[in-house]
Amino acid sequence: EQKFLGMRLKLGRPLSDTAAPQLKAAAPADNNVGTSVDTQIVLSFNEGVKLGSGAIKLHKADGTVVETFTAANAVVQFNVLTLTPSADLEFSSGYYLTMEANAVAVHLGNAFAGFQDATTLNFTSAGAPTTLAVGDVLFMGANAEVPDAFAFVLTKAVNGGTRITFTDRDYTNASAFTGITNETVFVWTADRNFPAGTIVTIQTDVTGSPVADKGTT
């Protein structure tokens, strides 16, 4: 008793992406000195990407291949590619990354151009973490209102990879930390070599991890 008419309309052209992805940021940054030996290499592109068939390799400065990354230690989350070396880097050593032209592609097939030279993304690993003593780190200020934050100054030069642990846990001679609740501990890590006189500000009331203006937490 009822009749239906169906109409098929073609709207515009099929989606086409002719532009290859571009590398927008890298951590460690190119020419970074003092990279932590347990670093990950994080590459951010201007659009969503996927792993292709080409090789991504980490080399020492002399050209020796340290590692070829595979799907086991190369993870893509939309436009961010994270490479995790299977072993710590050597102290105070030069490294560079290479990518073949079809190592990274967008989902419609266009591939990142890649780079095969030793200068596009190179860095130097840190020396051994710096041993700190009383007086090598001084608090500069604190803010207990939103945003909660504090600042400290390094009175001694530190190598990348140096870690400083901060806590706001209360302490008593009678019970030490026993029974203390609603308190926290976090670790600041130097992501490169920092000279004496460097001031670091950490905002602590951020969901997840505190945010530092230098280094990582």
JSON list of C-alpha atoms in Angstrom, two decimals:
[
{"chain": "A", "resi": 1, "resn": "GLU", "atom": "CA", "xyz": [0.00, 0.00, 0.00]},
{"chain": "A", "resi": 2, "resn": "GLN", "atom": "CA", "xyz": [2.97, 2.30, 0.24]},
{"chain": "A", "resi": 3, "resn": "LYS", "atom": "CA", "xyz": [5.61, 2.98, -2.38]},
{"chain": "A", "resi": 4, "resn": "PHE", "atom": "CA", "xyz": [9.12, 4.17, -1.57]},
{"chain": "A", "resi": 5, "resn": "LEU", "atom": "CA", "xyz": [11.47, 5.87, -3.98]},
{"chain": "A", "resi": 6, "resn": "GLY", "atom": "CA", "xyz": [15.23, 5.54, -3.44]},
{"chain": "A", "resi": 7, "resn": "MET", "atom": "CA", "xyz": [17.70, 8.05, -4.83]},
{"chain": "A", "resi": 8, "resn": "ARG", "atom": "CA", "xyz": [21.47, 7.72, -4.83]},
{"chain": "A", "resi": 9, "resn": "LEU", "atom": "CA", "xyz": [23.38, 10.96, -4.90]},
{"chain": "A", "resi": 10, "resn": "LYS", "atom": "CA", "xyz": [27.10, 11.35, -5.40]},
{"chain": "A", "resi": 11, "resn": "LEU", "atom": "CA", "xyz": [28.35, 14.29, -3.35]},
{"chain": "A", "resi": 12, "resn": "GLY", "atom": "CA", "xyz": [31.70, 15.61, -4.44]},
{"chain": "A", "resi": 13, "resn": "ARG", "atom": "CA", "xyz": [34.73, 13.50, -5.24]},
{"chain": "A", "resi": 14, "resn": "PRO", "atom": "CA", "xyz": [36.12, 10.54, -3.26]},
{"chain": "A", "resi": 15, "resn": "LEU", "atom": "CA", "xyz": [38.38, 11.65, -0.41]},
{"chain": "A", "resi": 16, "resn": "SER", "atom": "CA", "xyz": [41.89, 12.07, -1.72]},
{"chain": "A", "resi": 17, "resn": "ASP", "atom": "CA", "xyz": [45.03, 12.96, 0.26]},
{"chain": "A", "resi": 18, "resn": "THR", "atom": "CA", "xyz": [47.95, 13.84, -1.95]},
{"chain": "A", "resi": 19, "resn": "ALA", "atom": "CA", "xyz": [50.15, 15.44, 0.72]},
{"chain": "A", "resi": 20, "resn": "ALA", "atom": "CA", "xyz": [52.68, 13.27, 2.54]},
{"chain": "A", "resi": 21, "resn": "PRO", "atom": "CA", "xyz": [52.93, 13.55, 6.35]},
{"chain": "A", "resi": 22, "resn": "GLN", "atom": "CA", "xyz": [55.44, 15.97, 7.81]},
{"chain": "A", "resi": 23, "resn": "LEU", "atom": "CA", "xyz": [57.56, 15.56, 10.92]},
{"chain": "A", "resi": 24, "resn": "LYS", "atom": "CA", "xyz": [56.61, 18.41, 13.28]},
{"chain": "A", "resi": 25, "resn": "ALA", "atom": "CA", "xyz": [58.55, 17.64, 16.48]},
{"chain": "A", "resi": 26, "resn": "ALA", "atom": "CA", "xyz": [61.02, 15.14, 17.90]},
{"chain": "A", "resi": 27, "resn": "ALA", "atom": "CA", "xyz": [62.15, 14.26, 21.40]},
{"chain": "A", "resi": 28, "resn": "PRO", "atom": "CA", "xyz": [65.03, 14.20, 21.96]},
{"chain": "A", "resi": 29, "resn": "ALA", "atom": "CA", "xyz": [65.36, 17.22, 19.72]},
{"chain": "A", "resi": 30, "resn": "ASP", "atom": "CA", "xyz": [67.97, 17.38, 16.98]},
{"chain": "A", "resi": 31, "resn": "ASN", "atom": "CA", "xyz": [71.44, 18.15, 18.40]},
{"chain": "A", "resi": 32, "resn": "ASN", "atom": "CA", "xyz": [70.26, 17.61, 21.98]},
{"chain": "A", "resi": 33, "resn": "VAL", "atom": "CA", "xyz": [73.19, 17.09, 24.36]},
{"chain": "A", "resi": 34, "resn": "GLY", "atom": "CA", "xyz": [72.67, 15.12, 27.56]},
{"chain": "A", "resi": 35, "resn": "THR", "atom": "CA", "xyz": [69.86, 12.79, 26.45]},
{"chain": "A", "resi": 36, "resn": "SER", "atom": "CA", "xyz": [68.97, 10.26, 29.14]},
{"chain": "A", "resi": 37, "resn": "VAL", "atom": "CA", "xyz": [70.39, 6.83, 28.35]},
{"chain": "A", "resi": 38, "resn": "ASP", "atom": "CA", "xyz": [66.98, 5.23, 28.93]},
{"chain": "A", "resi": 39, "resn": "THR", "atom": "CA", "xyz": [65.25, 7.65, 26.57]},
{"chain": "A", "resi": 40, "resn": "GLN", "atom": "CA", "xyz": [62.44, 6.89, 24.18]},
{"chain": "A", "resi": 41, "resn": "ILE", "atom": "CA", "xyz": [62.43, 8.60, 20.78]},
{"chain": "A", "resi": 42, "resn": "VAL", "atom": "CA", "xyz": [59.09, 10.32, 20.19]},
{"chain": "A", "resi": 43, "resn": "LEU", "atom": "CA", "xyz": [58.22, 11.65, 16.73]},
{"chain": "A", "resi": 44, "resn": "SER", "atom": "CA", "xyz": [55.12, 13.80, 16.17]},
{"chain": "A", "resi": 45, "resn": "PHE", "atom": "CA", "xyz": [53.63, 14.21, 12.69]},
{"chain": "A", "resi": 46, "resn": "ASN", "atom": "CA", "xyz": [51.08, 16.68, 11.34]},
{"chain": "A", "resi": 47, "resn": "GLU", "atom": "CA", "xyz": [48.45, 13.97, 10.72]},
{"chain": "A", "resi": 48, "resn": "GLY", "atom": "CA", "xyz": [47.59, 10.42, 11.69]},
{"chain": "A", "resi": 49, "resn": "VAL", "atom": "CA", "xyz": [50.13, 7.87, 10.52]},
{"chain": "A", "resi": 50, "resn": "LYS", "atom": "CA", "xyz": [50.82, 4.15, 10.51]},
{"chain": "A", "resi": 51, "resn": "LEU", "atom": "CA", "xyz": [53.94, 2.02, 10.22]},
{"chain": "A", "resi": 52, "resn": "GLY", "atom": "CA", "xyz": [54.96, 1.12, 6.70]},
{"chain": "A", "resi": 53, "resn": "SER", "atom": "CA", "xyz": [57.38, -1.48, 5.39]},
{"chain": "A", "resi": 54, "resn": "GLY", "atom": "CA", "xyz": [60.54, 0.61, 5.47]},
{"chain": "A", "resi": 55, "resn": "ALA", "atom": "CA", "xyz": [63.21, 0.42, 8.15]},
{"chain": "A", "resi": 56, "resn": "ILE", "atom": "CA", "xyz": [63.68, 2.80, 11.07]},
{"chain": "A", "resi": 57, "resn": "LYS", "atom": "CA", "xyz": [67.18, 2.51, 12.49]},
{"chain": "A", "resi": 58, "resn": "LEU", "atom": "CA", "xyz": [69.15, 3.97, 15.38]},
{"chain": "A", "resi": 59, "resn": "HIS", "atom": "CA", "xyz": [72.86, 4.38, 14.66]},
{"chain": "A", "resi": 60, "resn": "LYS", "atom": "CA", "xyz": [75.90, 5.31, 16.68]},
{"chain": "A", "resi": 61, "resn": "ALA", "atom": "CA", "xyz": [77.81, 8.32, 15.43]},
{"chain": "A", "resi": 62, "resn": "ASP", "atom": "CA", "xyz": [80.26, 6.04, 13.58]},
{"chain": "A", "resi": 63, "resn": "GLY", "atom": "CA", "xyz": [77.39, 4.54, 11.54]},
{"chain": "A", "resi": 64, "resn": "THR", "atom": "CA", "xyz": [77.04, 1.29, 13.47]},
{"chain": "A", "resi": 65, "resn": "VAL", "atom": "CA", "xyz": [73.39, 0.20, 13.62]},
{"chain": "A", "resi": 66, "resn": "VAL", "atom": "CA", "xyz": [72.33, -0.09, 17.26]},
{"chain": "A", "resi": 67, "resn": "GLU", "atom": "CA", "xyz": [68.76, -1.17, 16.63]},
{"chain": "A", "resi": 68, "resn": "THR", "atom": "CA", "xyz": [66.23, -1.64, 13.85]},
{"chain": "A", "resi": 69, "resn": "PHE", "atom": "CA", "xyz": [62.76, -0.85, 15.17]},
{"chain": "A", "resi": 70, "resn": "THR", "atom": "CA", "xyz": [59.84, -3.15, 14.51]},
{"chain": "A", "resi": 71, "resn": "ALA", "atom": "CA", "xyz": [56.18, -3.24, 15.52]},
{"chain": "A", "resi": 72, "resn": "ALA", "atom": "CA", "xyz": [57.34, -4.72, 18.85]},
{"chain": "A", "resi": 73, "resn": "ASN", "atom": "CA", "xyz": [59.10, -1.52, 19.95]},
{"chain": "A", "resi": 74, "resn": "ALA", "atom": "CA", "xyz": [57.62, 1.08, 17.60]},
{"chain": "A", "resi": 75, "resn": "VAL", "atom": "CA", "xyz": [54.13, 2.16, 18.67]},
{"chain": "A", "resi": 76, "resn": "VAL", "atom": "CA", "xyz": [51.85, 4.61, 16.84]},
{"chain": "A", "resi": 77, "resn": "GLN", "atom": "CA", "xyz": [49.11, 6.55, 18.63]},
{"chain": "A", "resi": 78, "resn": "PHE", "atom": "CA", "xyz": [47.38, 8.59, 15.93]},
{"chain": "A", "resi": 79, "resn": "ASN", "atom": "CA", "xyz": [50.11, 11.07, 14.88]},
{"chain": "A", "resi": 80, "resn": "VAL", "atom": "CA", "xyz": [52.76, 10.15, 17.48]},
{"chain": "A", "resi": 81, "resn": "LEU", "atom": "CA", "xyz": [55.35, 7.44, 16.86]},
{"chain": "A", "resi": 82, "resn": "THR", "atom": "CA", "xyz": [57.22, 6.23, 19.95]},
{"chain": "A", "resi": 83, "resn": "LEU", "atom": "CA", "xyz": [60.41, 4.20, 19.55]},
{"chain": "A", "resi": 84, "resn": "THR", "atom": "CA", "xyz": [61.70, 2.33, 22.61]},
{"chain": "A", "resi": 85, "resn": "PRO", "atom": "CA", "xyz": [65.28, 1.01, 22.42]},
{"chain": "A", "resi": 86, "resn": "SER", "atom": "CA", "xyz": [65.59, -2.48, 23.86]},
{"chain": "A", "resi": 87, "resn": "ALA", "atom": "CA", "xyz": [68.64, -1.49, 25.92]},
{"chain": "A", "resi": 88, "resn": "ASP", "atom": "CA", "xyz": [69.99, 1.70, 27.50]},
{"chain": "A", "resi": 89, "resn": "LEU", "atom": "CA", "xyz": [72.27, 3.86, 25.38]},
{"chain": "A", "resi": 90, "resn": "GLU", "atom": "CA", "xyz": [75.94, 4.20, 26.23]},
{"chain": "A", "resi": 91, "resn": "PHE", "atom": "CA", "xyz": [77.04, 7.18, 28.29]},
{"chain": "A", "resi": 92, "resn": "SER", "atom": "CA", "xyz": [78.40, 10.26, 26.49]},
{"chain": "A", "resi": 93, "resn": "SER", "atom": "CA", "xyz": [77.93, 8.84, 22.99]},
{"chain": "A", "resi": 94, "resn": "GLY", "atom": "CA", "xyz": [76.60, 10.25, 19.73]},
{"chain": "A", "resi": 95, "resn": "TYR", "atom": "CA", "xyz": [73.57, 8.75, 18.00]},
{"chain": "A", "resi": 96, "resn": "TYR", "atom": "CA", "xyz": [71.38, 9.46, 14.99]},
{"chain": "A", "resi": 97, "resn": "LEU", "atom": "CA", "xyz": [68.14, 8.11, 13.56]},
{"chain": "A", "resi": 98, "resn": "THR", "atom": "CA", "xyz": [67.35, 7.18, 9.94]},
{"chain": "A", "resi": 99, "resn": "MET", "atom": "CA", "xyz": [64.00, 6.36, 8.31]},
{"chain": "A", "resi": 100, "resn": "GLU", "atom": "CA", "xyz": [63.45, 4.85, 4.88]},
{"chain": "A", "resi": 101, "resn": "ALA", "atom": "CA", "xyz": [60.98, 6.62, 2.62]},
{"chain": "A", "resi": 102, "resn": "ASN", "atom": "CA", "xyz": [58.15, 4.11, 3.20]},
{"chain": "A", "resi": 103, "resn": "ALA", "atom": "CA", "xyz": [58.71, 3.57, 6.93]},
{"chain": "A", "resi": 104, "resn": "VAL", "atom": "CA", "xyz": [55.81, 5.82, 7.94]},
{"chain": "A", "resi": 105, "resn": "ALA", "atom": "CA", "xyz": [52.65, 6.45, 5.91]},
{"chain": "A", "resi": 106, "resn": "VAL", "atom": "CA", "xyz": [49.21, 7.95, 6.29]},
{"chain": "A", "resi": 107, "resn": "HIS", "atom": "CA", "xyz": [46.20, 5.66, 6.13]},
{"chain": "A", "resi": 108, "resn": "LEU", "atom": "CA", "xyz": [45.44, 6.68, 2.54]},
{"chain": "A", "resi": 109, "resn": "GLY", "atom": "CA", "xyz": [48.85, 5.56, 1.38]},
{"chain": "A", "resi": 110, "resn": "ASN", "atom": "CA", "xyz": [51.07, 8.65, 1.16]},
{"chain": "A", "resi": 111, "resn": "ALA", "atom": "CA", "xyz": [54.44, 7.96, 2.76]},
{"chain": "A", "resi": 112, "resn": "PHE", "atom": "CA", "xyz": [56.73, 10.21, 4.81]},
{"chain": "A", "resi": 113, "resn": "ALA", "atom": "CA", "xyz": [59.80, 11.14, 2.77]},
{"chain": "A", "resi": 114, "resn": "GLY", "atom": "CA", "xyz": [62.14, 9.86, 5.47]},
{"chain": "A", "resi": 115, "resn": "PHE", "atom": "CA", "xyz": [65.78, 10.77, 5.97]},
{"chain": "A", "resi": 116, "resn": "GLN", "atom": "CA", "xyz": [68.97, 8.76, 5.58]},
{"chain": "A", "resi": 117, "resn": "ASP", "atom": "CA", "xyz": [71.64, 11.21, 6.74]},
{"chain": "A", "resi": 118, "resn": "ALA", "atom": "CA", "xyz": [73.41, 11.52, 10.08]},
{"chain": "A", "resi": 119, "resn": "THR", "atom": "CA", "xyz": [72.38, 15.12, 10.78]},
{"chain": "A", "resi": 120, "resn": "THR", "atom": "CA", "xyz": [68.57, 15.38, 10.48]},
{"chain": "A", "resi": 121, "resn": "LEU", "atom": "CA", "xyz": [67.96, 13.84, 13.89]},
{"chain": "A", "resi": 122, "resn": "ASN", "atom": "CA", "xyz": [71.09, 13.33, 15.97]},
{"chain": "A", "resi": 123, "resn": "PHE", "atom": "CA", "xyz": [71.75, 13.64, 19.68]},
{"chain": "A", "resi": 124, "resn": "THR", "atom": "CA", "xyz": [74.36, 12.93, 22.33]},
{"chain": "A", "resi": 125, "resn": "SER", "atom": "CA", "xyz": [73.61, 10.76, 25.34]},
{"chain": "A", "resi": 126, "resn": "ALA", "atom": "CA", "xyz": [74.31, 12.00, 28.85]},
{"chain": "A", "resi": 127, "resn": "GLY", "atom": "CA", "xyz": [77.21, 11.08, 31.03]},
{"chain": "A", "resi": 128, "resn": "ALA", "atom": "CA", "xyz": [76.62, 9.23, 34.28]},
{"chain": "A", "resi": 129, "resn": "PRO", "atom": "CA", "xyz": [73.90, 10.85, 36.42]},
{"chain": "A", "resi": 130, "resn": "THR", "atom": "CA", "xyz": [75.29, 13.61, 38.63]},
{"chain": "A", "resi": 131, "resn": "THR", "atom": "CA", "xyz": [75.63, 12.87, 42.34]},
{"chain": "A", "resi": 132, "resn": "LEU", "atom": "CA", "xyz": [74.00, 15.65, 44.35]},
{"chain": "A", "resi": 133, "resn": "ALA", "atom": "CA", "xyz": [74.65, 16.73, 47.93]},
{"chain": "A", "resi": 134, "resn": "VAL", "atom": "CA", "xyz": [73.02, 19.15, 50.35]},
{"chain": "A", "resi": 135, "resn": "GLY", "atom": "CA", "xyz": [73.16, 22.64, 48.85]},
{"chain": "A", "resi": 136, "resn": "ASP", "atom": "CA", "xyz": [73.28, 21.50, 45.21]},
{"chain": "A", "resi": 137, "resn": "VAL", "atom": "CA", "xyz": [69.52, 22.13, 44.92]},
{"chain": "A", "resi": 138, "resn": "LEU", "atom": "CA", "xyz": [67.82, 25.12, 46.58]},
{"chain": "A", "resi": 139, "resn": "PHE", "atom": "CA", "xyz": [64.12, 25.95, 46.68]},
{"chain": "A", "resi": 140, "resn": "MET", "atom": "CA", "xyz": [63.39, 29.36, 45.14]},
{"chain": "A", "resi": 141, "resn": "GLY", "atom": "CA", "xyz": [59.68, 29.75, 45.85]},
{"chain": "A", "resi": 142, "resn": "ALA", "atom": "CA", "xyz": [56.35, 28.00, 46.25]},
{"chain": "A", "resi": 143, "resn": "ASN", "atom": "CA", "xyz": [52.73, 28.77, 45.48]},
{"chain": "A", "resi": 144, "resn": "ALA", "atom": "CA", "xyz": [50.06, 27.03, 47.55]},
{"chain": "A", "resi": 145, "resn": "GLU", "atom": "CA", "xyz": [47.13, 28.54, 45.66]},
{"chain": "A", "resi": 146, "resn": "VAL", "atom": "CA", "xyz": [45.89, 27.39, 42.27]},
{"chain": "A", "resi": 147, "resn": "PRO", "atom": "CA", "xyz": [48.03, 26.60, 40.42]},
{"chain": "A", "resi": 148, "resn": "ASP", "atom": "CA", "xyz": [50.14, 24.84, 43.05]},
{"chain": "A", "resi": 149, "resn": "ALA", "atom": "CA", "xyz": [53.78, 25.08, 42.01]},
{"chain": "A", "resi": 150, "resn": "PHE", "atom": "CA", "xyz": [57.31, 25.43, 43.29]},
{"chain": "A", "resi": 151, "resn": "ALA", "atom": "CA", "xyz": [60.65, 26.37, 41.80]},
{"chain": "A", "resi": 152, "resn": "PHE", "atom": "CA", "xyz": [64.17, 25.22, 42.54]},
{"chain": "A", "resi": 153, "resn": "VAL", "atom": "CA", "xyz": [67.62, 26.22, 41.30]},
{"chain": "A", "resi": 154, "resn": "LEU", "atom": "CA", "xyz": [70.53, 23.93, 40.49]},
{"chain": "A", "resi": 155, "resn": "THR", "atom": "CA", "xyz": [73.67, 25.28, 42.11]},
{"chain": "A", "resi": 156, "resn": "LYS", "atom": "CA", "xyz": [75.65, 22.51, 40.44]},
{"chain": "A", "resi": 157, "resn": "ALA", "atom": "CA", "xyz": [75.72, 21.51, 36.77]},
{"chain": "A", "resi": 158, "resn": "VAL", "atom": "CA", "xyz": [73.92, 18.20, 36.17]},
{"chain": "A", "resi": 159, "resn": "ASN", "atom": "CA", "xyz": [74.05, 15.63, 33.40]},
{"chain": "A", "resi": 160, "resn": "GLY", "atom": "CA", "xyz": [70.96, 14.53, 31.54]},
{"chain": "A", "resi": 161, "resn": "GLY", "atom": "CA", "xyz": [69.41, 11.53, 33.26]},
{"chain": "A", "resi": 162, "resn": "THR", "atom": "CA", "xyz": [70.00, 12.97, 36.74]},
{"chain": "A", "resi": 163, "resn": "ARG", "atom": "CA", "xyz": [66.91, 12.34, 38.88]},
{"chain": "A", "resi": 164, "resn": "ILE", "atom": "CA", "xyz": [65.66, 14.25, 41.92]},
{"chain": "A", "resi": 165, "resn": "THR", "atom": "CA", "xyz": [62.85, 12.85, 44.08]},
{"chain": "A", "resi": 166, "resn": "PHE", "atom": "CA", "xyz": [60.40, 15.24, 45.72]},
{"chain": "A", "resi": 167, "resn": "THR", "atom": "CA", "xyz": [57.82, 14.42, 48.36]},
{"chain": "A", "resi": 168, "resn": "ASP", "atom": "CA", "xyz": [55.29, 16.38, 50.40]},
{"chain": "A", "resi": 169, "resn": "ARG", "atom": "CA", "xyz": [54.87, 13.55, 52.88]},
{"chain": "A", "resi": 170, "resn": "ASP", "atom": "CA", "xyz": [54.96, 14.65, 56.51]},
{"chain": "A", "resi": 171, "resn": "TYR", "atom": "CA", "xyz": [57.70, 13.18, 58.69]},
{"chain": "A", "resi": 172, "resn": "THR", "atom": "CA", "xyz": [57.96, 12.82, 62.44]},
{"chain": "A", "resi": 173, "resn": "ASN", "atom": "CA", "xyz": [60.83, 11.52, 64.53]},
{"chain": "A", "resi": 174, "resn": "ALA", "atom": "CA", "xyz": [58.46, 9.21, 66.37]},
{"chain": "A", "resi": 175, "resn": "SER", "atom": "CA", "xyz": [56.77, 7.45, 63.45]},
{"chain": "A", "resi": 176, "resn": "ALA", "atom": "CA", "xyz": [58.70, 8.52, 60.33]},
{"chain": "A", "resi": 177, "resn": "PHE", "atom": "CA", "xyz": [56.25, 8.21, 57.38]},
{"chain": "A", "resi": 178, "resn": "THR", "atom": "CA", "xyz": [53.98, 5.65, 59.05]},
{"chain": "A", "resi": 179, "resn": "GLY", "atom": "CA", "xyz": [50.28, 6.50, 58.93]},
{"chain": "A", "resi": 180, "resn": "ILE", "atom": "CA", "xyz": [50.68, 9.43, 56.56]},
{"chain": "A", "resi": 181, "resn": "THR", "atom": "CA", "xyz": [47.94, 9.55, 53.88]},
{"chain": "A", "resi": 182, "resn": "ASN", "atom": "CA", "xyz": [46.91, 11.77, 50.99]},
{"chain": "A", "resi": 183, "resn": "GLU", "atom": "CA", "xyz": [50.52, 12.61, 50.19]},
{"chain": "A", "resi": 184, "resn": "THR", "atom": "CA", "xyz": [52.61, 11.99, 47.11]},
{"chain": "A", "resi": 185, "resn": "VAL", "atom": "CA", "xyz": [56.07, 11.43, 45.68]},
{"chain": "A", "resi": 186, "resn": "PHE", "atom": "CA", "xyz": [57.34, 12.22, 42.19]},
{"chain": "A", "resi": 187, "resn": "VAL", "atom": "CA", "xyz": [60.65, 12.25, 40.34]},
{"chain": "A", "resi": 188, "resn": "TRP", "atom": "CA", "xyz": [62.08, 15.03, 38.19]},
{"chain": "A", "resi": 189, "resn": "THR", "atom": "CA", "xyz": [64.50, 13.90, 35.46]},
{"chain": "A", "resi": 190, "resn": "ALA", "atom": "CA", "xyz": [66.93, 16.12, 33.57]},
{"chain": "A", "resi": 191, "resn": "ASP", "atom": "CA", "xyz": [66.27, 15.48, 29.86]},
{"chain": "A", "resi": 192, "resn": "ARG", "atom": "CA", "xyz": [69.55, 17.15, 28.86]},
{"chain": "A", "resi": 193, "resn": "ASN", "atom": "CA", "xyz": [72.63, 18.65, 30.49]},
{"chain": "A", "resi": 194, "resn": "PHE", "atom": "CA", "xyz": [71.77, 21.68, 32.63]},
{"chain": "A", "resi": 195, "resn": "PRO", "atom": "CA", "xyz": [74.31, 24.27, 33.83]},
{"chain": "A", "resi": 196, "resn": "ALA", "atom": "CA", "xyz": [74.52, 25.57, 37.38]},
{"chain": "A", "resi": 197, "resn": "GLY", "atom": "CA", "xyz": [72.05, 28.40, 37.85]},
{"chain": "A", "resi": 198, "resn": "THR", "atom": "CA", "xyz": [69.21, 26.66, 35.97]},
{"chain": "A", "resi": 199, "resn": "ILE", "atom": "CA", "xyz": [65.82, 27.36, 37.56]},
{"chain": "A", "resi": 200, "resn": "VAL", "atom": "CA", "xyz": [63.11, 24.72, 37.17]},
{"chain": "A", "resi": 201, "resn": "THR", "atom": "CA", "xyz": [59.43, 25.35, 37.90]},
{"chain": "A", "resi": 202, "resn": "ILE", "atom": "CA", "xyz": [57.08, 22.43, 38.56]},
{"chain": "A", "resi": 203, "resn": "GLN", "atom": "CA", "xyz": [53.29, 22.72, 38.62]},
{"chain": "A", "resi": 204, "resn": "THR", "atom": "CA", "xyz": [52.08, 19.96, 40.92]},
{"chain": "A", "resi": 205, "resn": "ASP", "atom": "CA", "xyz": [48.27, 20.09, 40.72]},
{"chain": "A", "resi": 206, "resn": "VAL", "atom": "CA", "xyz": [48.01, 18.58, 37.24]},
{"chain": "A", "resi": 207, "resn": "THR", "atom": "CA", "xyz": [45.97, 15.41, 36.75]},
{"chain": "A", "resi": 208, "resn": "GLY", "atom": "CA", "xyz": [48.32, 12.50, 36.08]},
{"chain": "A", "resi": 209, "resn": "SER", "atom": "CA", "xyz": [51.83, 13.83, 36.53]},
{"chain": "A", "resi": 210, "resn": "PRO", "atom": "CA", "xyz": [53.22, 17.22, 37.58]},
{"chain": "A", "resi": 211, "resn": "VAL", "atom": "CA", "xyz": [54.43, 19.41, 34.71]},
{"chain": "A", "resi": 212, "resn": "ALA", "atom": "CA", "xyz": [57.94, 20.86, 34.63]},
{"chain": "A", "resi": 213, "resn": "ASP", "atom": "CA", "xyz": [59.08, 23.72, 32.40]},
{"chain": "A", "resi": 214, "resn": "LYS", "atom": "CA", "xyz": [62.43, 21.96, 32.00]},
{"chain": "A", "resi": 215, "resn": "GLY", "atom": "CA", "xyz": [63.07, 18.24, 32.12]},
{"chain": "A", "resi": 216, "resn": "THR", "atom": "CA", "xyz": [60.32, 15.69, 32.77]},
{"chain": "A", "resi": 217, "resn": "THR", "atom": "CA", "xyz": [58.36, 14.41, 35.76]}
]
